[in-house]
Structure formats: structure tokens, C-alpha cells
Amino acid sequence: MTRSAILPDLPGQSPSNRSLERGIEILRAFRPGSELLGNGDLVERTGLSKATVSRLTQTLVGAGMLQWDPARRAYRLAPAVLSLAHSMRTGSRVLSAAAPLMRALAESRRINVGLAAPDRDEMVYLESIRYNRRIVLRHVVSGQRVPMELTSLGRAYLAVAPAPQRKALLEVFKARRRGQWKAIEREIDDARASVHARNFCAAAWQPEVVALATPLATADAIYVLNCSVSTGDPLEAVVGELHAPLLALRADIVRALQAQAAQEA
């Protein structure tokens, strides 16, 4: 998926560099479960021509972003990519303010607490502190992506996203979920109403997992906080138990960010 209306435009933005955008599309093609990709795989995943993919993969190998596996005739991400991710995490003011508070809530309530940000039509976990009450097979880690249209994280974001961007995203989801779209659209609308009325929304898109999420807007971006539990309890019972701690966490993070800004002023 190339840059479109689902990505916000920046004031005074210069024309994009097509070669750079295409190189980034190559890197984006690598996902968990797709650690090794050949040129043919990359053509299929990016929609770029064979000649363009071949030229870009050679450039990315030379730049240290990809490694070539001659035995399998395929590429994998190079260690430099992990270094970039580490730099992002250590340099994030939101993460430095939020992580200790998130951990304290997870440990005191024995729940899972996460912080995510939108990336195109998905949500990406920046931090995920897992403290499951029950043993589950699903483990969420930093960097993991989840569907925006199905999760409390994504629906909380959609509730406060700029209108043109939200409209474009809904068109993407409608095309992807045609058979289920009426029900999903109704749930997204309900979540938006809940965020505007109560500052959070809830979802149970996986069996016996209930999650609540609340938007966290900063000066430069919109993040989303969530908490979840693995439980057989009804959704409303979990909402009654966890919505106040979640909103208190958001308020604490906002105060921590304000304190950071005051110290740097």
C-alpha cells in the first residue's frame, strides 16, 4: 500500500522522493513470518516492477539495510534495521514517560498494558507489558502490528483521527472486509461514540480477551493506550473494572509529559 489519503499530509510538505518511497516499500514487505523474501516475493508484495525491485534490493544491501542469503537466494533485514528501532524507542519522550507508569499499572492490577501508534491501516505496539491472569497462546511484543478496524486500539484511534484520513481508512477496511463490513462499521461507530462520551472504547475481537483503549494525543502525534485481560467474564464486567485505571493512567502520562516539557523549557 503506497502513500495515500490514509497518511496525514504535513503543512508545506515538499514533493516526495519516489526512489526513497519505493525503497521503504521494500523494507515494509518484511513481516513476522516473512523473514526471507526473494525478488519475486518483493514484486508481489510491493507491486513494483522486477527491474525496480532488483535495483532497490542491491542498493539496500549496499546501504546495510538488507542481507543477501545466497543459499536461499533471498533477502533478510540487516542488523542496522534493529538499531534504528532501538534508537526510536530510546529517543521517544512518550515511551520514557509512559513505560514506568504502564508497568506499575500492569503489576498492580495483573493486567496487560500497551501503547500503540497508527501506521497506515494498522496499529503498531510501541510498548507491551504482559501480565496475563491466565495462560494464553498469544504473546504481544513491541513492534507487533494488529488490525486497526478490529481492535480497541484501532477503533480508539479512528474515533479521533482527522476526518479525511478516517474516511479514507474506512474505504480500505470496507474493501478488505466486504462480507463482514456492516457489522464492523457499526462496531467502529459505537466505539467512536464511546470515546467521545466516555474517553474510551472496548472490544473483544479474540476469544476470551477483552481490551479497553483510550486515545493519547500529544503535540506531534496521536497514540493509544490499552489494557486487556484474558478472561471469561462478560465485556461489561471488565469495562466496569478497568476503565477508571486506564483513564487514570492516561492522566498520569499527560502530567509526566507536561513535567518533561517544563524541565526542558
XYZ file of C-alpha atoms in Angstrom:
265
model
C 0.000 0.000 0.000
C 1.589 3.255 -1.126
C 1.222 6.694 0.418
C -2.370 7.925 0.095
C -5.054 9.791 1.977
C -4.704 7.348 4.880
C -1.457 9.146 5.762
C -1.738 12.720 7.043
C -0.247 15.458 4.903
C 2.155 17.877 6.538
C 1.883 21.652 6.023
C 4.412 22.883 3.486
C 5.316 19.333 2.521
C 7.785 19.057 -0.376
C 7.170 16.656 -3.274
C 8.036 13.106 -2.268
C 11.145 11.268 -3.413
C 9.848 8.294 -5.380
C 13.034 6.235 -5.143
C 13.135 6.643 -1.383
C 9.445 5.762 -1.062
C 9.946 2.620 -3.130
C 12.955 1.593 -1.054
C 10.886 1.952 2.090
C 8.169 -0.208 0.499
C 10.784 -2.940 0.072
C 11.658 -2.774 3.788
C 7.975 -2.744 4.753
C 7.420 -6.015 2.919
C 9.299 -7.884 5.658
C 6.949 -9.027 8.408
C 6.981 -11.740 11.080
C 6.631 -14.991 9.180
C 8.220 -13.418 6.089
C 11.789 -13.086 7.240
C 13.255 -14.236 3.906
C 11.971 -12.724 0.650
C 13.249 -13.116 -2.883
C 12.864 -10.573 -5.651
C 9.723 -12.328 -6.885
C 8.159 -12.151 -3.429
C 9.006 -8.460 -3.219
C 7.496 -7.769 -6.632
C 4.263 -9.435 -5.491
C 4.161 -7.635 -2.140
C 5.059 -4.145 -3.354
C 3.572 -4.036 -6.843
C 6.878 -2.675 -8.145
C 8.455 -3.903 -11.376
C 11.100 -6.620 -11.400
C 13.747 -4.183 -12.603
C 12.905 -1.662 -9.870
C 12.944 -4.319 -7.142
C 16.275 -5.697 -8.358
C 17.841 -2.222 -8.379
C 16.457 -1.292 -4.960
C 17.422 -4.538 -3.229
C 21.004 -4.143 -4.457
C 21.036 -0.578 -3.155
C 19.616 -1.637 0.222
C 22.205 -4.396 0.559
C 24.924 -1.862 -0.178
C 23.428 0.512 2.412
C 23.425 -2.213 5.061
C 19.639 -2.427 5.349
C 19.272 -5.878 3.758
C 21.388 -9.040 3.755
C 21.555 -11.473 0.831
C 21.309 -15.206 1.578
C 22.970 -16.916 -1.420
C 21.880 -20.420 -0.393
C 18.208 -19.470 -0.386
C 18.501 -16.711 -2.983
C 16.569 -14.326 -0.794
C 16.969 -11.255 1.391
C 16.515 -10.651 5.089
C 16.567 -7.451 7.117
C 20.042 -6.480 8.298
C 21.036 -5.662 11.905
C 21.066 -1.942 11.108
C 17.258 -2.023 10.971
C 17.126 -3.178 14.599
C 19.486 -0.365 15.539
C 17.057 2.148 14.021
C 14.192 0.671 16.025
C 16.247 0.842 19.217
C 17.072 4.488 18.547
C 13.381 5.221 18.104
C 12.475 3.582 21.395
C 15.229 5.218 23.443
C 14.533 8.618 21.896
C 10.759 8.597 22.389
C 9.612 11.074 25.032
C 6.208 9.403 25.177
C 7.738 5.993 25.860
C 10.098 7.310 28.522
C 7.187 8.952 30.324
C 4.689 6.155 29.825
C 6.646 2.924 30.320
C 7.210 3.125 34.119
C 3.582 4.099 34.698
C 2.341 1.326 32.420
C 4.443 -1.254 34.238
C 3.165 -0.096 37.625
C -0.450 -0.489 36.493
C 0.204 -3.898 34.897
C 1.828 -5.222 38.068
C -0.703 -3.762 40.497
C -3.745 -4.972 38.543
C -2.184 -8.080 36.988
C -3.309 -6.986 33.523
C -1.727 -6.356 30.126
C -0.972 -2.730 29.265
C 0.082 -1.432 25.858
C 0.928 1.742 23.980
C 0.469 1.845 20.215
C 0.584 4.238 17.285
C -1.091 4.132 13.877
C 0.861 3.072 10.815
C -1.205 3.273 7.656
C -4.134 0.899 8.222
C -2.684 -0.927 11.240
C -1.681 -0.203 14.819
C 1.895 -0.851 15.955
C 2.735 -1.593 19.579
C 5.479 0.689 20.889
C 5.375 -0.956 24.309
C 3.591 -4.051 25.555
C 3.757 -5.153 29.170
C 2.141 -8.566 29.521
C 0.840 -9.725 32.875
C -1.748 -12.325 31.935
C -4.022 -13.673 34.641
C -4.454 -16.820 32.597
C -2.105 -18.760 30.327
C -2.727 -17.806 26.706
C -1.085 -18.684 23.408
C -0.956 -15.122 22.086
C 2.046 -13.031 23.093
C 2.200 -9.378 22.083
C 5.582 -7.648 21.843
C 6.869 -4.221 20.875
C 6.750 -3.770 17.120
C 3.828 -6.128 16.640
C 1.021 -4.988 14.350
C -2.699 -5.501 14.899
C -5.682 -4.696 12.655
C -6.956 -1.164 13.119
C -10.569 -1.932 12.239
C -10.974 -4.876 14.633
C -9.179 -3.793 17.800
C -9.941 -1.380 20.604
C -6.594 0.284 19.838
C -7.528 0.961 16.237
C -11.089 1.984 16.950
C -9.974 4.429 19.640
C -7.609 5.960 17.111
C -10.295 6.156 14.416
C -12.534 7.996 16.874
C -10.137 10.959 16.960
C -8.358 10.697 13.587
C -8.734 13.649 11.181
C -11.936 13.271 9.168
C -10.322 12.902 5.685
C -7.947 10.261 6.970
C -10.696 8.371 8.790
C -12.867 8.392 5.657
C -10.037 7.001 3.535
C -9.278 4.305 6.111
C -12.904 3.225 6.263
C -12.852 2.734 2.484
C -9.785 0.497 2.863
C -11.491 -1.571 5.561
C -14.708 -1.832 3.558
C -12.824 -3.275 0.592
C -10.923 -5.703 2.817
C -13.869 -6.904 4.932
C -16.724 -6.885 2.431
C -18.620 -9.811 3.911
C -18.384 -8.514 7.476
C -18.319 -4.792 6.824
C -21.813 -3.835 8.041
C -21.197 -5.343 11.468
C -17.654 -3.963 11.710
C -18.735 -0.491 10.620
C -21.426 -0.492 13.301
C -18.881 -1.510 15.936
C -16.489 1.247 14.783
C -19.303 3.793 15.032
C -20.207 2.541 18.513
C -16.570 2.776 19.581
C -16.324 6.329 18.282
C -19.432 7.302 20.237
C -17.993 5.648 23.353
C -14.689 7.525 23.043
C -16.474 10.852 22.680
C -18.832 10.111 25.580
C -16.563 8.187 27.984
C -12.998 8.713 26.635
C -12.502 5.000 25.934
C -13.880 2.092 23.946
C -13.825 -1.675 24.417
C -13.572 -4.679 22.133
C -13.316 -8.446 22.346
C -12.086 -9.413 18.894
C -10.301 -12.557 20.092
C -11.828 -15.364 22.175
C -11.753 -14.668 25.928
C -9.712 -11.468 25.551
C -11.277 -8.135 26.478
C -9.433 -4.888 25.771
C -10.106 -1.227 26.549
C -8.371 1.655 24.779
C -8.153 5.418 25.098
C -6.519 7.959 22.752
C -3.463 9.842 23.970
C -2.902 12.956 21.882
C 0.428 14.761 22.132
C 1.762 17.851 20.396
C 3.148 15.821 17.493
C 1.117 12.610 17.216
C -1.857 10.550 18.358
C -1.067 7.449 20.400
C -3.424 4.956 22.003
C -3.197 3.276 25.405
C -4.882 -0.012 26.103
C -5.298 -2.574 28.820
C -6.535 -6.110 28.389
C -7.196 -9.312 30.261
C -7.680 -12.926 29.303
C -10.968 -13.791 30.933
C -14.290 -15.485 30.527
C -16.083 -12.590 32.246
C -18.601 -10.525 30.254
C -17.242 -7.477 28.454
C -19.206 -5.004 30.562
C -17.876 -6.505 33.778
C -14.309 -5.979 32.568
C -15.164 -2.451 31.432
C -16.502 -1.657 34.891
C -13.310 -2.914 36.485
C -10.692 -1.410 34.184
C -11.943 1.829 32.635
C -11.056 4.005 35.647
C -7.459 2.680 35.970
C -6.942 3.120 32.231
C -8.119 6.729 32.245
C -6.053 7.418 35.366
C -3.006 6.040 33.548
C -3.595 8.395 30.636
C -3.893 11.361 33.017
C -0.664 10.348 34.771
C 1.180 10.117 31.450
C -0.095 13.530 30.373
C 1.200 15.014 33.621
C 4.563 13.284 33.156
C 4.856 14.702 29.639
C 3.988 18.170 30.917
C 6.689 17.832 33.580
C 9.190 16.804 30.887
C 8.305 19.841 28.810
C 8.636 22.167 31.828
C 12.112 20.821 32.596
C 13.244 21.309 29.007
C 11.833 24.847 28.715
